[in-house]
Amino acid sequence: MRVIVVGGGVVGTMHAWQAVERGHEVVQIEREAEARGASLRNFGQIWVSGRAGGEELDTALRARELWERIGAEVPGLGFRAIGSLTPVRGAREYAVAEAATARPDAAARGYELVTAAEARQINPALRGAFEAALWCERDAAVEPRTAQLHLREALRATGRYTFLPGREVREVVGPGAVRDDHGDVHRGDTVVLATGAWLSGLVRELAPELPVRRVRLQMMQTAPLGEPLTTSVADADSFRYYPAYKSEALDALNAGQAQAPIAAAHKMQLLMVQRLDGGLTIGDTHEYEHPFAFDTLEDSYEHLTEVVESFLSRPLPKIRHRWAGVYAQCTDTTRVVHRQQVADGVWLVTGPGGRGMTCSPAIAETTANELGW
């Protein structure tokens, strides 16, 4: 079988991985010289802890297994089974963390409510004031800026993979066949459109009523911290945005403890991961209204800096990079992904939202199983 994958991000590359692993030939087409969208502009978190139960959690857990397996085959991914800590302050935040550990699926997520002293044993960099922390053992991390590069190197080594950058697919010209903007036709048994947040052009023509929206966020990265941050770190505002934390305790937190005004205005939470070079990737904000602003907002970065410094009890290293990114999210946010046949032999796979990096291996595995690869 010959599979054409359109899109060079992590979802597209994982579809290529699944196809090659099953013995097929793959041509992957990317409109840029390299993928430049959400697949590179994220935390690199394999984030199991906050996922909704049922299908979403099952997908995240399966993806976590696949990431670890692929990471063993491709060391350049930088897979680390580091877990995450969410420090909590005050009775309301503590109650939300405690309620999370009482969920029926708490063990599958690796939830444990630990004391501040225990949290510092797990992550000694957390020297700031807090009473306890939610430890999530199943969370992990990879290096988002380089993951696709190393995956493609491994795919090329099979002799059954071709990467064609700098080509935009413009037209479906037959069953399993597309034409790019160079005039070349690429024929296969299946075409997978994994174009991320690029939902215009051919995607709009094929699926004009697509139930997917675009979301913008801001992030930053620092110079090396100078010491290990042995886990990823979230703040209690993250409880407000992840479905796993829904509970009466969360209702009480929302009713009785408002977010800081800047955090509420931009739907903010702290997520923080250390990169292999020692720097910290820190975010994020969320913007849903179109058209998106073209500039980044300094107040948001200042708020995140204050939160990080309160946990680390030290100044944040110099900020070296700031950026905004856009990802595609199903308008029905309970759906893990939107998978749709849009033409004969052509499938569109998009809309995982902030779950794309986490869930991409399992999303691609499901596509492969459903299409009989």
XYZ file of C-alpha atoms in Angstrom:
373
model
C 0.000 0.000 0.000
C 1.083 3.575 -0.701
C -0.052 6.325 1.691
C 0.118 10.063 0.963
C 0.291 12.198 4.112
C -0.314 15.926 3.732
C 1.111 17.897 6.647
C 4.516 17.719 8.329
C 3.446 18.268 11.940
C 3.306 15.673 14.675
C -0.129 14.311 13.701
C 0.915 13.874 10.079
C 4.283 12.413 11.014
C 2.698 9.899 13.366
C 0.393 8.793 10.540
C 3.489 8.298 8.411
C 5.073 6.333 11.271
C 2.048 4.039 11.586
C 1.952 3.373 7.849
C 5.673 2.635 7.548
C 5.627 0.477 10.678
C 2.901 -1.615 9.047
C 5.034 -2.176 5.963
C 3.632 0.491 3.637
C 5.277 3.158 1.490
C 4.707 6.790 2.510
C 5.070 10.141 0.781
C 4.710 13.042 3.222
C 4.121 16.517 1.789
C 4.615 19.752 3.762
C 3.893 23.233 2.433
C 6.738 24.840 4.429
C 10.412 23.903 4.408
C 9.714 22.421 7.843
C 6.573 22.236 9.950
C 6.138 25.581 11.700
C 2.794 25.324 13.489
C 1.521 24.010 16.795
C 3.648 20.858 16.622
C 6.730 22.979 17.313
C 5.125 25.710 19.417
C 3.977 23.583 22.332
C 5.339 22.290 25.628
C 6.282 18.841 24.400
C 4.132 17.455 27.207
C 2.643 14.003 27.070
C -0.128 15.219 29.341
C -2.291 12.418 30.717
C -3.264 13.990 34.014
C -5.912 16.511 32.977
C -7.716 14.516 30.293
C -11.419 13.757 30.465
C -12.349 10.185 31.318
C -13.486 7.617 28.790
C -12.246 7.881 25.226
C -10.001 10.884 25.854
C -8.176 9.273 28.760
C -7.950 5.929 26.951
C -6.437 7.707 23.947
C -3.937 9.615 26.100
C -2.872 6.490 27.993
C -2.416 4.526 24.779
C -0.465 7.434 23.302
C 1.735 7.522 26.407
C 2.615 3.852 25.804
C 3.368 4.525 22.153
C 5.494 7.601 22.901
C 7.628 5.570 25.297
C 7.998 2.759 22.759
C 8.867 5.133 19.904
C 11.207 7.069 22.201
C 13.177 3.893 22.821
C 13.548 3.439 19.052
C 14.264 7.127 18.367
C 16.367 8.503 21.255
C 16.470 11.926 19.599
C 12.853 12.484 20.657
C 14.152 13.124 24.160
C 11.345 11.128 25.769
C 11.390 11.538 29.565
C 8.944 9.925 31.970
C 9.142 12.918 34.330
C 5.597 13.173 35.690
C 4.072 16.475 36.780
C 3.432 18.410 39.980
C 0.672 20.940 40.594
C 1.441 22.811 43.841
C -1.636 23.972 45.761
C -2.170 26.761 48.276
C -5.129 27.140 50.563
C -8.052 24.905 51.433
C -9.970 25.363 48.172
C -7.085 24.367 45.894
C -6.217 21.483 48.201
C -9.805 20.225 48.027
C -9.707 20.104 44.216
C -6.495 18.090 44.255
C -7.934 15.788 46.911
C -11.094 15.248 44.847
C -8.966 14.342 41.827
C -7.276 11.543 43.776
C -10.725 10.124 44.601
C -11.643 9.631 40.940
C -12.183 6.011 39.864
C -9.448 6.430 37.262
C -6.973 8.174 39.591
C -4.621 5.189 39.643
C -4.514 5.032 35.833
C -3.468 8.687 35.767
C -0.869 8.187 38.487
C -2.510 10.706 40.826
C -1.186 11.110 44.356
C -1.624 14.017 46.751
C 1.785 14.671 48.326
C 2.965 17.039 51.024
C 5.143 20.029 50.206
C 8.160 18.190 51.621
C 7.420 15.147 49.460
C 6.953 17.370 46.388
C 10.389 18.907 47.011
C 11.910 15.449 47.203
C 10.444 14.760 43.771
C 11.377 18.202 42.391
C 13.947 20.036 44.569
C 13.671 23.206 42.454
C 10.248 23.935 44.010
C 11.484 25.980 46.965
C 8.534 28.387 47.138
C 5.644 28.349 49.589
C 2.816 25.842 49.051
C 1.030 23.344 51.262
C 0.815 20.259 49.036
C 0.924 19.158 45.399
C -0.914 16.851 43.036
C 1.638 14.386 41.656
C 0.782 12.785 38.297
C 3.206 9.972 37.604
C 2.022 9.175 34.051
C 2.890 12.551 32.512
C 5.990 12.752 30.316
C 7.800 15.041 27.883
C 9.575 15.126 24.519
C 11.390 17.866 22.612
C 8.802 19.496 20.298
C 11.220 21.570 18.213
C 13.159 18.518 17.041
C 10.775 15.554 17.388
C 9.617 15.573 13.760
C 13.207 15.829 12.509
C 14.280 12.708 14.385
C 11.130 10.798 13.477
C 11.732 11.545 9.799
C 15.349 10.407 10.042
C 14.157 7.062 11.382
C 11.476 6.825 8.700
C 13.973 7.541 5.900
C 16.196 4.748 7.159
C 13.465 2.236 6.249
C 13.743 3.068 2.538
C 9.945 3.346 2.296
C 9.526 7.019 3.174
C 9.873 10.235 1.188
C 9.501 13.753 2.584
C 8.594 16.529 0.126
C 8.808 19.992 1.740
C 7.884 23.318 0.161
C 4.831 21.960 -1.649
C 1.240 22.938 -1.038
C -1.398 20.395 -2.038
C -4.022 22.223 -4.078
C -6.367 19.636 -5.582
C -7.741 16.132 -5.295
C -7.459 14.646 -8.784
C -8.784 11.143 -8.258
C -9.192 8.383 -5.698
C -6.183 8.621 -3.393
C -4.478 11.205 -5.615
C -3.591 14.883 -5.132
C -1.826 17.596 -7.132
C 0.589 20.050 -5.508
C 1.453 23.625 -6.460
C 4.434 22.389 -8.494
C 1.995 20.593 -10.773
C 3.100 17.155 -9.587
C 0.489 14.454 -8.940
C 0.965 12.087 -6.016
C -1.000 8.851 -6.209
C -1.596 6.378 -3.432
C -4.167 4.054 -1.963
C -5.027 6.581 0.766
C -4.461 10.283 1.346
C -4.478 11.638 4.916
C -4.845 15.403 5.260
C -3.241 16.271 8.597
C -2.959 19.993 8.056
C -3.339 21.156 11.661
C -4.720 24.678 11.998
C -4.426 25.297 8.236
C -8.135 24.941 7.478
C -8.388 27.148 4.385
C -7.675 26.380 0.740
C -8.228 22.739 -0.156
C -9.523 21.821 3.318
C -12.280 24.439 3.122
C -13.233 23.261 -0.358
C -13.498 19.651 0.762
C -15.143 20.286 4.159
C -16.849 23.701 4.159
C -18.836 23.005 7.352
C -15.939 21.713 9.380
C -16.802 21.500 13.129
C -13.370 22.769 14.126
C -12.197 26.131 15.448
C -8.785 27.735 15.749
C -7.276 28.738 19.100
C -4.351 31.107 19.668
C -1.943 30.973 22.598
C 1.217 32.710 23.845
C 4.319 31.069 25.305
C 7.937 31.798 26.147
C 11.247 30.062 26.757
C 14.068 31.039 29.089
C 17.800 30.632 29.225
C 18.986 27.539 31.143
C 17.713 27.393 34.717
C 21.060 26.182 36.027
C 19.534 23.248 37.870
C 17.205 20.379 36.982
C 13.438 20.876 36.987
C 12.756 17.189 37.408
C 9.013 17.307 36.622
C 6.721 19.463 34.563
C 4.862 21.985 36.726
C 1.339 23.412 36.578
C -0.465 25.873 38.828
C -3.903 25.472 40.371
C -5.450 27.642 37.645
C -4.941 24.610 35.403
C -7.663 22.866 37.437
C -10.153 25.317 35.928
C -9.417 24.308 32.339
C -8.923 20.538 32.344
C -11.973 18.258 32.478
C -10.365 15.701 34.815
C -10.668 18.164 37.678
C -14.409 18.809 37.461
C -15.938 18.322 40.897
C -17.921 20.092 43.606
C -14.579 21.190 44.999
C -13.743 22.884 41.688
C -17.126 24.607 41.707
C -16.282 25.939 45.168
C -12.858 27.104 43.957
C -14.379 28.940 40.999
C -17.065 30.528 43.192
C -14.826 31.486 46.082
C -11.384 32.164 44.637
C -11.190 34.283 41.517
C -8.266 34.132 39.131
C -6.001 37.129 38.917
C -7.674 39.611 36.509
C -5.031 39.188 33.807
C -5.285 35.388 34.063
C -9.070 35.451 33.846
C -9.054 37.873 30.909
C -6.768 35.647 28.843
C -7.893 32.233 30.158
C -4.459 31.583 31.575
C -2.806 28.744 33.412
C 0.802 27.960 34.151
C 2.357 24.977 32.430
C 6.133 24.651 32.560
C 8.586 22.076 31.190
C 12.368 22.076 31.152
C 14.028 21.506 27.805
C 17.086 19.326 27.373
C 19.264 22.462 27.137
C 18.082 23.525 30.600
C 15.730 26.293 29.464
C 12.104 26.464 30.594
C 9.129 26.469 28.237
C 6.373 28.443 29.987
C 2.765 29.289 29.077
C -0.031 29.773 28.342
C -2.962 31.947 27.295
C -6.005 31.151 25.145
C -7.776 33.307 22.585
C -10.856 32.100 20.708
C -12.298 35.188 19.017
C -11.436 35.806 15.383
C -9.626 37.620 13.930
C -6.713 36.958 16.287
C -4.514 39.817 17.418
C -1.159 39.875 15.657
C 0.813 41.075 18.689
C 1.778 39.364 21.936
C 0.781 40.844 25.303
C 3.484 41.584 27.854
C 1.118 41.550 30.869
C 0.523 37.845 30.303
C 4.232 37.074 30.382
C 4.660 39.165 33.535
C 1.896 37.213 35.279
C 3.432 33.855 34.347
C 6.847 35.080 35.492
C 5.426 35.994 38.907
C 3.768 32.592 39.290
C 6.930 30.701 38.311
C 9.123 32.764 40.616
C 6.733 32.136 43.519
C 7.147 28.369 43.029
C 10.905 28.422 42.456
C 11.626 31.132 45.045
C 14.218 32.629 42.705
C 14.310 34.989 39.713
C 13.377 33.511 36.378
C 16.316 33.178 33.954
C 16.417 35.609 31.052
C 13.591 35.117 28.572
C 15.140 34.267 25.210
C 12.090 33.533 23.067
C 8.450 34.615 22.991
C 5.927 33.368 20.493
C 2.288 32.863 19.638
C 0.807 29.773 18.065
C -2.508 28.542 16.696
C -3.976 25.063 16.951
C -7.181 23.457 15.694
C -9.782 22.243 18.189
C -13.074 20.403 17.673
C -15.956 22.710 18.541
C -17.332 19.795 20.533
C -14.420 19.735 22.955
C -15.342 16.256 24.226
C -14.178 14.841 20.877
C -10.553 13.759 20.713
C -10.235 14.432 16.975
C -12.297 15.097 13.852
C -11.749 12.301 11.331
C -13.755 12.564 8.102
C -13.660 11.077 4.622
C -13.762 14.155 2.386
C -13.257 12.508 -1.029
C -12.730 9.067 -2.504
C -9.632 7.728 -0.778
C -9.020 11.031 1.067
C -9.385 11.486 4.825
C -9.106 14.635 6.913
C -7.737 14.269 10.467
C -7.723 17.480 12.513
C -8.978 19.206 15.632
C -7.251 17.488 18.581
C -6.758 20.917 20.153
C -4.249 21.069 22.983
C -4.157 17.263 22.940
C -2.308 16.988 19.630
C 1.192 16.406 20.983
C -0.064 14.061 23.678
C -2.462 11.972 21.629
C -0.964 11.979 18.116
C 0.487 8.418 18.186
C -2.843 6.934 19.292
C -4.835 9.133 16.886
C -2.696 7.844 14.019
C -2.995 4.255 15.226
C -6.794 4.565 15.240
C -6.772 5.990 11.706
C -4.591 3.108 10.536
C -6.858 0.542 12.155
C -10.049 2.100 10.774
C -8.639 2.364 7.243
C -7.280 -1.183 7.318
C -3.629 -0.336 6.793
